[in-house]
PDB file of C-alpha atoms in Angstrom:
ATOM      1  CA  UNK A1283      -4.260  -7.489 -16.974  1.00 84.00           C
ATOM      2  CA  UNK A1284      -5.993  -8.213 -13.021  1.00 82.00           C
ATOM      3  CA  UNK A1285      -3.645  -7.444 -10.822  1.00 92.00           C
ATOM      4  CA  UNK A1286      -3.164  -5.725  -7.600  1.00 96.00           C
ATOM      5  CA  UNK A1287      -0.481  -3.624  -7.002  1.00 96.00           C
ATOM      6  CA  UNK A1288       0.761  -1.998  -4.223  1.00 97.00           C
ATOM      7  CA  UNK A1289       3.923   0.896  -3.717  1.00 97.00           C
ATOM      8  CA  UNK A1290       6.163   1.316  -2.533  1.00 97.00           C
ATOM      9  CA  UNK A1291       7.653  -2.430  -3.289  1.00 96.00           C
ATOM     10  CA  UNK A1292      10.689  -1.989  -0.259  1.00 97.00           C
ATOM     11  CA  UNK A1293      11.232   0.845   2.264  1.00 97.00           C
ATOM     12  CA  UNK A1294      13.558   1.113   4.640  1.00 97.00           C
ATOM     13  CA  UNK A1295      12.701   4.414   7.168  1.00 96.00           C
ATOM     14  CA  UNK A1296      12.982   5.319  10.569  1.00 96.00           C
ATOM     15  CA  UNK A1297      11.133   5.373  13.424  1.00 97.00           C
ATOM     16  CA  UNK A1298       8.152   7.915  14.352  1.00 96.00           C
ATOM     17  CA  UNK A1299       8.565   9.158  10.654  1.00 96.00           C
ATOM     18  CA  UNK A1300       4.976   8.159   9.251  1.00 97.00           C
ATOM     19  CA  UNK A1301       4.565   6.342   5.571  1.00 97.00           C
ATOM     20  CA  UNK A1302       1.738   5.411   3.322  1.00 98.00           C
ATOM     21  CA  UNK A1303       2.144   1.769   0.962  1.00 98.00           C
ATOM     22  CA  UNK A1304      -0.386   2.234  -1.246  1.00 98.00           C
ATOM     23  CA  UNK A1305      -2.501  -0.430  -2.562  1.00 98.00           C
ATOM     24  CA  UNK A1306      -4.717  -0.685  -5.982  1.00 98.00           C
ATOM     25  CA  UNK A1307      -6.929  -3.105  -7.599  1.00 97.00           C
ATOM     26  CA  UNK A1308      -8.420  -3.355 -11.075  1.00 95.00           C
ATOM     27  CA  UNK A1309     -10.916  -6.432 -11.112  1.00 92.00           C
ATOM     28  CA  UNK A1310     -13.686  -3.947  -9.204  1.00 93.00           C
ATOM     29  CA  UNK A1311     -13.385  -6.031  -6.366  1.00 92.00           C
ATOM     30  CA  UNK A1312     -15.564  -5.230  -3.425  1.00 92.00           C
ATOM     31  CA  UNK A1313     -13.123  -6.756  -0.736  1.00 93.00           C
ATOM     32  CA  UNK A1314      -9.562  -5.663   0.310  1.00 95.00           C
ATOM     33  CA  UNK A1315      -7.337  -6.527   2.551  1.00 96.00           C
ATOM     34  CA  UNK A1316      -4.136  -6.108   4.351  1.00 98.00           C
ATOM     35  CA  UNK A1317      -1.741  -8.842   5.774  1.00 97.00           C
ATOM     36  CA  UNK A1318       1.847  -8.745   7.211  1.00 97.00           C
ATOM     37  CA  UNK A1319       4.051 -11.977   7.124  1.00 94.00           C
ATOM     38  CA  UNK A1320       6.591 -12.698   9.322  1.00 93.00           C
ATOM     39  CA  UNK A1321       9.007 -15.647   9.545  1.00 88.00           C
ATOM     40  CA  UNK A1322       7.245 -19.063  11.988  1.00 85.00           C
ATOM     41  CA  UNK A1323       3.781 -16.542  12.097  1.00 89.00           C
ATOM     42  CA  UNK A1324       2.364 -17.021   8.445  1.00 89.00           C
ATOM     43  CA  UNK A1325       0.071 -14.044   7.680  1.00 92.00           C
ATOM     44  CA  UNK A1326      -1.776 -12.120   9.894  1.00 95.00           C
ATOM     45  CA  UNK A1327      -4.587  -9.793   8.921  1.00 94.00           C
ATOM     46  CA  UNK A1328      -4.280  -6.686   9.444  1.00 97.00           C
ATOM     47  CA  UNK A1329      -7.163  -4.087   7.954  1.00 96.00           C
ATOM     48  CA  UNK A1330      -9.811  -5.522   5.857  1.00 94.00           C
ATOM     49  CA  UNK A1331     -12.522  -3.662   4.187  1.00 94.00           C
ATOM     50  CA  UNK A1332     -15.853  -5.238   2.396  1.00 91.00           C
ATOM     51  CA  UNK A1333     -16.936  -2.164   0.344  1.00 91.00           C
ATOM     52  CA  UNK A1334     -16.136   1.611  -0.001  1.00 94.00           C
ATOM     53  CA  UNK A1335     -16.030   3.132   3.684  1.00 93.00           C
ATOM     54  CA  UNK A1336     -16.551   0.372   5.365  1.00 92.00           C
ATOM     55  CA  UNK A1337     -13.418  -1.176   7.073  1.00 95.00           C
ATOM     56  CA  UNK A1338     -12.958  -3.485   9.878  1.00 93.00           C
ATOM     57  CA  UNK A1339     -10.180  -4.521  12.232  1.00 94.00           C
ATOM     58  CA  UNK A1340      -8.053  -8.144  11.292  1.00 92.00           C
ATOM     59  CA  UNK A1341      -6.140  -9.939  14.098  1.00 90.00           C
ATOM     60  CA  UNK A1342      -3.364  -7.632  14.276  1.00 95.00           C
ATOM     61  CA  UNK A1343      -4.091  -3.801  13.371  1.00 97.00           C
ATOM     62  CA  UNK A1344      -2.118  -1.938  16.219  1.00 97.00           C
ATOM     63  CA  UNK A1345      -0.333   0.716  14.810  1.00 97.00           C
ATOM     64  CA  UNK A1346      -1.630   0.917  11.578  1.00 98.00           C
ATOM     65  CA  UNK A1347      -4.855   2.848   9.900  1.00 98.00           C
ATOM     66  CA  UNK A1348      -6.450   2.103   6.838  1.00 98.00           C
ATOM     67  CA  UNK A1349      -8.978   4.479   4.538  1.00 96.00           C
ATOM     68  CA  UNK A1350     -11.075   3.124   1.699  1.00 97.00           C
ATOM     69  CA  UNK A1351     -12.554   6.371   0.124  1.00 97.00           C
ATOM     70  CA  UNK A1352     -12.650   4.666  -3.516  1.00 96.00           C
ATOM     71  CA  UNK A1353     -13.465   1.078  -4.713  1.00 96.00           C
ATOM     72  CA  UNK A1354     -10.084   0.391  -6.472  1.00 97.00           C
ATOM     73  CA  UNK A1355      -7.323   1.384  -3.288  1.00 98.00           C
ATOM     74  CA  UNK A1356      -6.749   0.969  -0.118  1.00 98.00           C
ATOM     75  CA  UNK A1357      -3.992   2.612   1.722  1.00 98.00           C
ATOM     76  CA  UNK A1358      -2.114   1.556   4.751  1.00 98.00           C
ATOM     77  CA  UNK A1359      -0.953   4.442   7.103  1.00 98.00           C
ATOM     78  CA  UNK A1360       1.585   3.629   9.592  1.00 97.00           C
ATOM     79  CA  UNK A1361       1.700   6.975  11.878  1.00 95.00           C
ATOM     80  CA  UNK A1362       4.454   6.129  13.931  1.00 97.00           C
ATOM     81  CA  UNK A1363       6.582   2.992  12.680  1.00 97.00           C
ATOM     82  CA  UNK A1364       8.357   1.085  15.281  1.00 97.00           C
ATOM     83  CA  UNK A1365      11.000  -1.524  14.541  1.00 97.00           C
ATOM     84  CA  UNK A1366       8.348  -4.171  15.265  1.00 96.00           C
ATOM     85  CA  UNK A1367       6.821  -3.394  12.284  1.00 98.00           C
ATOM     86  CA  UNK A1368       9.242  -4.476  10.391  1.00 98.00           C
ATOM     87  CA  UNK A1369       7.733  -7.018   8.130  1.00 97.00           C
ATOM     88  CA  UNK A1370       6.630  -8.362   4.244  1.00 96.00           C
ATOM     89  CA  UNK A1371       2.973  -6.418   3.914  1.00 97.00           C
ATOM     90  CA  UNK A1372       0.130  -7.623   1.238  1.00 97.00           C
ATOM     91  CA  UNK A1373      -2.320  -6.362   0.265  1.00 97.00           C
ATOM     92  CA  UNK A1374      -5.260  -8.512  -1.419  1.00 95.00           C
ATOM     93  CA  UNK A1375      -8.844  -8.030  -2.771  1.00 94.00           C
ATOM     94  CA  UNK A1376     -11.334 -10.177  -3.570  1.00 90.00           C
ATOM     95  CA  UNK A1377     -15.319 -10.701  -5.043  1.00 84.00           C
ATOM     96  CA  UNK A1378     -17.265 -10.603  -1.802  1.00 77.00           C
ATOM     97  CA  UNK A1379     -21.444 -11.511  -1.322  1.00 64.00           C
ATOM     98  CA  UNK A1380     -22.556 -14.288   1.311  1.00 54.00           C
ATOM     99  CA  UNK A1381     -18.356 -14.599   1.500  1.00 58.00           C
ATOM    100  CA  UNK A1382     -15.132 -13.725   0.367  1.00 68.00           C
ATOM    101  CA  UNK A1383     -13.936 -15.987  -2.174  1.00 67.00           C
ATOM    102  CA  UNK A1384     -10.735 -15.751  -3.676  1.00 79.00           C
ATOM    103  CA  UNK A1385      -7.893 -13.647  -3.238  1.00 86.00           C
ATOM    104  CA  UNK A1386      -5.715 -11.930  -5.102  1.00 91.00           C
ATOM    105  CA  UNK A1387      -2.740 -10.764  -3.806  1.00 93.00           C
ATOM    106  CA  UNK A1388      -0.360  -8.025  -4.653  1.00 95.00           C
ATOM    107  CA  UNK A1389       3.630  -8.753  -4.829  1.00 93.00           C
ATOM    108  CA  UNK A1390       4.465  -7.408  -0.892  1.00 95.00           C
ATOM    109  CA  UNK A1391       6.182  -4.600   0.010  1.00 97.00           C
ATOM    110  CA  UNK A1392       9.125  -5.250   2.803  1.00 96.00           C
ATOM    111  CA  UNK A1393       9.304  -2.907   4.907  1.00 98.00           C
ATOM    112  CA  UNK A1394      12.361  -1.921   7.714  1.00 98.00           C
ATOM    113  CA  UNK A1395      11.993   0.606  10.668  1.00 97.00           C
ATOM    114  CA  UNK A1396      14.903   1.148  12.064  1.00 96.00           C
TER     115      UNK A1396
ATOM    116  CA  UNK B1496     -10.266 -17.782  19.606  1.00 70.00           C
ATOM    117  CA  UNK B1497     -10.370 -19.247  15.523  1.00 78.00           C
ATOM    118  CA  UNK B1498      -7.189 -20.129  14.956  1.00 88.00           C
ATOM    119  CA  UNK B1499      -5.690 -22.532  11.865  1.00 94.00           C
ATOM    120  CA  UNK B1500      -2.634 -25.237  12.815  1.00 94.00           C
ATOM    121  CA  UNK B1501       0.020 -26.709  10.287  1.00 95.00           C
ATOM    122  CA  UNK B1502       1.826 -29.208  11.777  1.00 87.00           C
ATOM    123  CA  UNK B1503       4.694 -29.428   9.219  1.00 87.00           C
ATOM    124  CA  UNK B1504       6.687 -26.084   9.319  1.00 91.00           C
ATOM    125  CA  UNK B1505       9.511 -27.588   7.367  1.00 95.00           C
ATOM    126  CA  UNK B1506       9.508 -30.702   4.903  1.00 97.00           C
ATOM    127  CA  UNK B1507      11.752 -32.125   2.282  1.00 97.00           C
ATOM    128  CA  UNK B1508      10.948 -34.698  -0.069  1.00 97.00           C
ATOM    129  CA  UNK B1509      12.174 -36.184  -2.733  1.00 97.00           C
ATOM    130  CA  UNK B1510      11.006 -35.980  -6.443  1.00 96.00           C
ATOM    131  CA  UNK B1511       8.287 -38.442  -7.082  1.00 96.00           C
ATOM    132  CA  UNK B1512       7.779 -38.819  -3.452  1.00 97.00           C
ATOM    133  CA  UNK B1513       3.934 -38.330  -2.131  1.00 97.00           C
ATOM    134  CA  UNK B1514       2.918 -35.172  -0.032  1.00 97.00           C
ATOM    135  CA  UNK B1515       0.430 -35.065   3.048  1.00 97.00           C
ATOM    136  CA  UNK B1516       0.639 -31.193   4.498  1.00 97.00           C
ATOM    137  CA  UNK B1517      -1.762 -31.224   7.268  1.00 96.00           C
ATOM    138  CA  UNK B1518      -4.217 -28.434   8.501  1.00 97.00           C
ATOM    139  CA  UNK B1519      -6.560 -27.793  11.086  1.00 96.00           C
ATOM    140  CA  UNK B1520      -8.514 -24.825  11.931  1.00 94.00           C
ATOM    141  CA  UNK B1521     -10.347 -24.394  15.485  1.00 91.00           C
ATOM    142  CA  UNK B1522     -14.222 -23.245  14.781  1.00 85.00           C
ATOM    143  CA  UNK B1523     -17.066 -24.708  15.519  1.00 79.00           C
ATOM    144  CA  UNK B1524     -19.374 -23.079  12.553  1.00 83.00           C
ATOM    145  CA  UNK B1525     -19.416 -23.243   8.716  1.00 85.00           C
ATOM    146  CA  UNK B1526     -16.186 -22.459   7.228  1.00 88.00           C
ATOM    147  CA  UNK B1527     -14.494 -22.087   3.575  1.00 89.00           C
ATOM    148  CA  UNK B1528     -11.203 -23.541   3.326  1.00 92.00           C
ATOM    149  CA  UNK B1529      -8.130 -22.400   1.217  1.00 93.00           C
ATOM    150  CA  UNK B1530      -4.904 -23.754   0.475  1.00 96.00           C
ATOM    151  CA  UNK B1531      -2.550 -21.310  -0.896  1.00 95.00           C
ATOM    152  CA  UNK B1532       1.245 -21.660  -2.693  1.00 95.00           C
ATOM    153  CA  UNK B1533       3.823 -18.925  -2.803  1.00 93.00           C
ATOM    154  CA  UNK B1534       6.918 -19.869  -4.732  1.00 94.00           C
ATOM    155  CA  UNK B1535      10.246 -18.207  -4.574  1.00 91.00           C
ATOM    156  CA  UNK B1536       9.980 -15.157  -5.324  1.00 86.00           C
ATOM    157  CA  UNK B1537       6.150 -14.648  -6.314  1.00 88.00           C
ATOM    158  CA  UNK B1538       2.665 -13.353  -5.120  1.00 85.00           C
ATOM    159  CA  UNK B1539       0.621 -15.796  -3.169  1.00 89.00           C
ATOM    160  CA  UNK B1540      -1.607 -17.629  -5.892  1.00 90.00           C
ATOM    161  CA  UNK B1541      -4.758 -20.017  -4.856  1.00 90.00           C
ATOM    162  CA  UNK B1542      -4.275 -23.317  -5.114  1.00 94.00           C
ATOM    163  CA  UNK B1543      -7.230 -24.719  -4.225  1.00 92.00           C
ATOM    164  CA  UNK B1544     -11.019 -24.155  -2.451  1.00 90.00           C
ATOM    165  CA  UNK B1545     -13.842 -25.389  -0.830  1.00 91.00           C
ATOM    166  CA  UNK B1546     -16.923 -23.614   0.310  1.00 87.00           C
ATOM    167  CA  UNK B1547     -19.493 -26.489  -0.042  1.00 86.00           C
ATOM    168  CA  UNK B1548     -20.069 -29.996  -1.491  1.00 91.00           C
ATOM    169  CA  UNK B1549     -17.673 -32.850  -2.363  1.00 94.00           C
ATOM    170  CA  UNK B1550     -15.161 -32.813   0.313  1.00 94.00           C
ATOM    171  CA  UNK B1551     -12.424 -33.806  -2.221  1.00 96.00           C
ATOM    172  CA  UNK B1552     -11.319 -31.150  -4.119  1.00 96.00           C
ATOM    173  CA  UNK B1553      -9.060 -30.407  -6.710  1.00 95.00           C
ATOM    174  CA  UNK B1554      -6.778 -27.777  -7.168  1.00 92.00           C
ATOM    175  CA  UNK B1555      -3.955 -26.410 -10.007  1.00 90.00           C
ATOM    176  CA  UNK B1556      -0.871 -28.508 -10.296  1.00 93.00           C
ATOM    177  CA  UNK B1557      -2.380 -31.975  -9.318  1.00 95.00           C
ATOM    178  CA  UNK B1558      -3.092 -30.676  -6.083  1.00 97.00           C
ATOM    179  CA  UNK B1559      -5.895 -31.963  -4.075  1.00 97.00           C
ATOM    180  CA  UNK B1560      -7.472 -31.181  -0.276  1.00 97.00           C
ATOM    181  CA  UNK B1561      -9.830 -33.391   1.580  1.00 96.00           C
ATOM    182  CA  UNK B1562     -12.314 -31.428   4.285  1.00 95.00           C
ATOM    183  CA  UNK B1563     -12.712 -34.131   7.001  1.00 95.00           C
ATOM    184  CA  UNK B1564     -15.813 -31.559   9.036  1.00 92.00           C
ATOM    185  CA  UNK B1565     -15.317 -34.658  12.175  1.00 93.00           C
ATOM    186  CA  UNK B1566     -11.882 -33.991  12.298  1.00 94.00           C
ATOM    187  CA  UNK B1567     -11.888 -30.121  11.656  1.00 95.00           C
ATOM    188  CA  UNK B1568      -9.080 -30.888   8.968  1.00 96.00           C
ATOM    189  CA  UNK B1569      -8.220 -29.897   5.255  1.00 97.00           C
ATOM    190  CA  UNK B1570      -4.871 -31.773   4.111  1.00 97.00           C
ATOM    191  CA  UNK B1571      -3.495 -30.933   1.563  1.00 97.00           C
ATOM    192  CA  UNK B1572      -2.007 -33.606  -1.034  1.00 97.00           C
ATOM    193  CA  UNK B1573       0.032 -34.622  -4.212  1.00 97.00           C
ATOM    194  CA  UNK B1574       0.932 -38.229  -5.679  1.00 96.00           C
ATOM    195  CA  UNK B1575       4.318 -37.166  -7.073  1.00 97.00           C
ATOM    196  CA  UNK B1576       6.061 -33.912  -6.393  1.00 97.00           C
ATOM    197  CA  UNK B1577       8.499 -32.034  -8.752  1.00 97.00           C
ATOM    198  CA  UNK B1578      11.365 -29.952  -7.841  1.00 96.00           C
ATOM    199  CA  UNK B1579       9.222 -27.542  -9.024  1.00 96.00           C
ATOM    200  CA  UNK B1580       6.564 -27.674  -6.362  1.00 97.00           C
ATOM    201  CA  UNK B1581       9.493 -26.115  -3.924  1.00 97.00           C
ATOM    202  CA  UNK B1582       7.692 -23.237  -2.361  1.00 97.00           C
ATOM    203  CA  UNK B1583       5.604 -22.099   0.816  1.00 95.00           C
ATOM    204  CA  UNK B1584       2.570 -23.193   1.403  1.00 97.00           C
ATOM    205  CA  UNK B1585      -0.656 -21.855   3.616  1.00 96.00           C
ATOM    206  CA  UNK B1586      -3.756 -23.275   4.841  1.00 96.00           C
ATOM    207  CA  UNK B1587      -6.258 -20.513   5.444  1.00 93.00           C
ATOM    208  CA  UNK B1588      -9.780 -20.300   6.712  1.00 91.00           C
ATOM    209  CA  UNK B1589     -12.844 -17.686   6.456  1.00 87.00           C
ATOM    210  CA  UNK B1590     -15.461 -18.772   9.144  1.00 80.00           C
ATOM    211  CA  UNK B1591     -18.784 -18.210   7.434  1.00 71.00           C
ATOM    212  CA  UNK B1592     -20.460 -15.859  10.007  1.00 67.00           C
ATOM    213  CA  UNK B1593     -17.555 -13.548   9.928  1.00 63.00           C
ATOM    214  CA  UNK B1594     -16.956 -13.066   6.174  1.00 69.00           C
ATOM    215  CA  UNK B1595     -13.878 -10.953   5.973  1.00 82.00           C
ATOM    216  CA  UNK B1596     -12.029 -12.831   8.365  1.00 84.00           C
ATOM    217  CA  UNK B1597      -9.714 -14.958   6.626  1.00 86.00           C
ATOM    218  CA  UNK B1598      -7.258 -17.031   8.888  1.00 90.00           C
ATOM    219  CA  UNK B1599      -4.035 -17.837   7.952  1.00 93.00           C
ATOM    220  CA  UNK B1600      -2.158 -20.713   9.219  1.00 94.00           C
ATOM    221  CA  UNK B1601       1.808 -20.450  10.236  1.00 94.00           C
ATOM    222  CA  UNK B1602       2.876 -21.549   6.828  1.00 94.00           C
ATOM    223  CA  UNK B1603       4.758 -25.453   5.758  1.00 96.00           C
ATOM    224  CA  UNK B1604       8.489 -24.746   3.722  1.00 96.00           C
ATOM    225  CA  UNK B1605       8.134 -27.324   1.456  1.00 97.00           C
ATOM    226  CA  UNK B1606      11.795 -28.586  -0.534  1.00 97.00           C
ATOM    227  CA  UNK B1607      11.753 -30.982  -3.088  1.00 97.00           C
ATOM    228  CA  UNK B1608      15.556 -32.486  -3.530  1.00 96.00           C
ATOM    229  CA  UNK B1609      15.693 -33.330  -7.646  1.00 89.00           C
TER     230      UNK B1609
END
């Protein structure tokens, strides 16, 4: 089955202690991406990356660090939570060429800093 | 800076009722436009697309988006809702010259009373 997954699906941690939510694809998509979602702000791109070690800053990638060592994951390091990151994360992939086309996303992992 | 506008943050309608979400998206260049549903509970899924050609397009559900280029807009619409259309939906944009941008607009609650 396509999907994209990502782990862990909640965490709730504290702050300065650094985590990992891990994110996988099996469609061979070229494109991946990471998005938070917060309540009034829709989703906000965080990390996206078009192909294997290439990755690129989204609108809102303060605080976060992203890898993309093999085609099928894409990891999102958070080296020092704070309670503002406190937030629903996805992570999507997609086909990519002249443009992204569509996404797929995983099922969001909530995360709470306290 | 690109940004993407829905007007509606919150709307409730009535079963049977017709639905107009309205988008906008601030870019002056080639763009492909996305509408895309989350439902209580799920992923995000794609509702509908365009990248090129007939402005009227046609998504899953009965769903259907109209790409006005004059008026920078990309409503979204449906002749008859059902309770089951109850979910959160997202306008989202990928400006052509920056193709792993994608733009996400603040997101319209959408309640459909049985």
């Amino acid at each position: 089955e396509a999907q994209v997954t990502q782990n862990p699906r909640y965490l709730i941690t504290v702050t300065g202690k650094k985590l990992t939510v891990t994110c996988s694809q099996n469609m061979n998509h070229e494109y991946m991406s990471w998005y938070r979602q917060d309540p009034g702000l829709g989703l906000r791109q965080i990390y996206y990356s078009m192909n294997v070690e290439v990755t690129d800053k989204g609108d809102v990638p303060e605080g976060y660090k992203v890898s993309r060592k093999e085609k099928r994951n894409f990891p999102l390091i958070l080296e020092s939570p704070s309670p503002n990151q406190t937030s629903l994360y996805f992570c999507a992939s997609s086909l990519s060429g002249q443009s992204i086309y569509e996404q797929y996303f995983g099922p969001g992992t909530r995360l709470t800093v306290t | 800076a690109q940004s993407v506008s829905q007007h509606n943050h919150h709307v409730i309608l009535s079963e049977a009722a017709s639905l107009e979400l309205g988008c906008n998206y601030s870019y002056g260049g080639t763009v492909n436009l996305f509408w895309y549903v989350q439902y209580p509970g799920q992923h995000l899924q794609l509702l509908l697309k365009y990248f090129s050609g007939d402005p009227l397009v046609k998504g899953i559900k009965g769903f259907e988006a109209e790409f006005i280029k004059s008026k920078f807009s990309f409503n979204l619409r449906k002749p008859s809702v059902q309770w089951s259309d109850t979910a959160e939906y997202f306008c989202a944009v990928t400006p052509s010259s920056n193709t792993g941008k994608l733009i996400f607009g603040q997101g319209t609650t959408l309640q459909v009373k049985p």
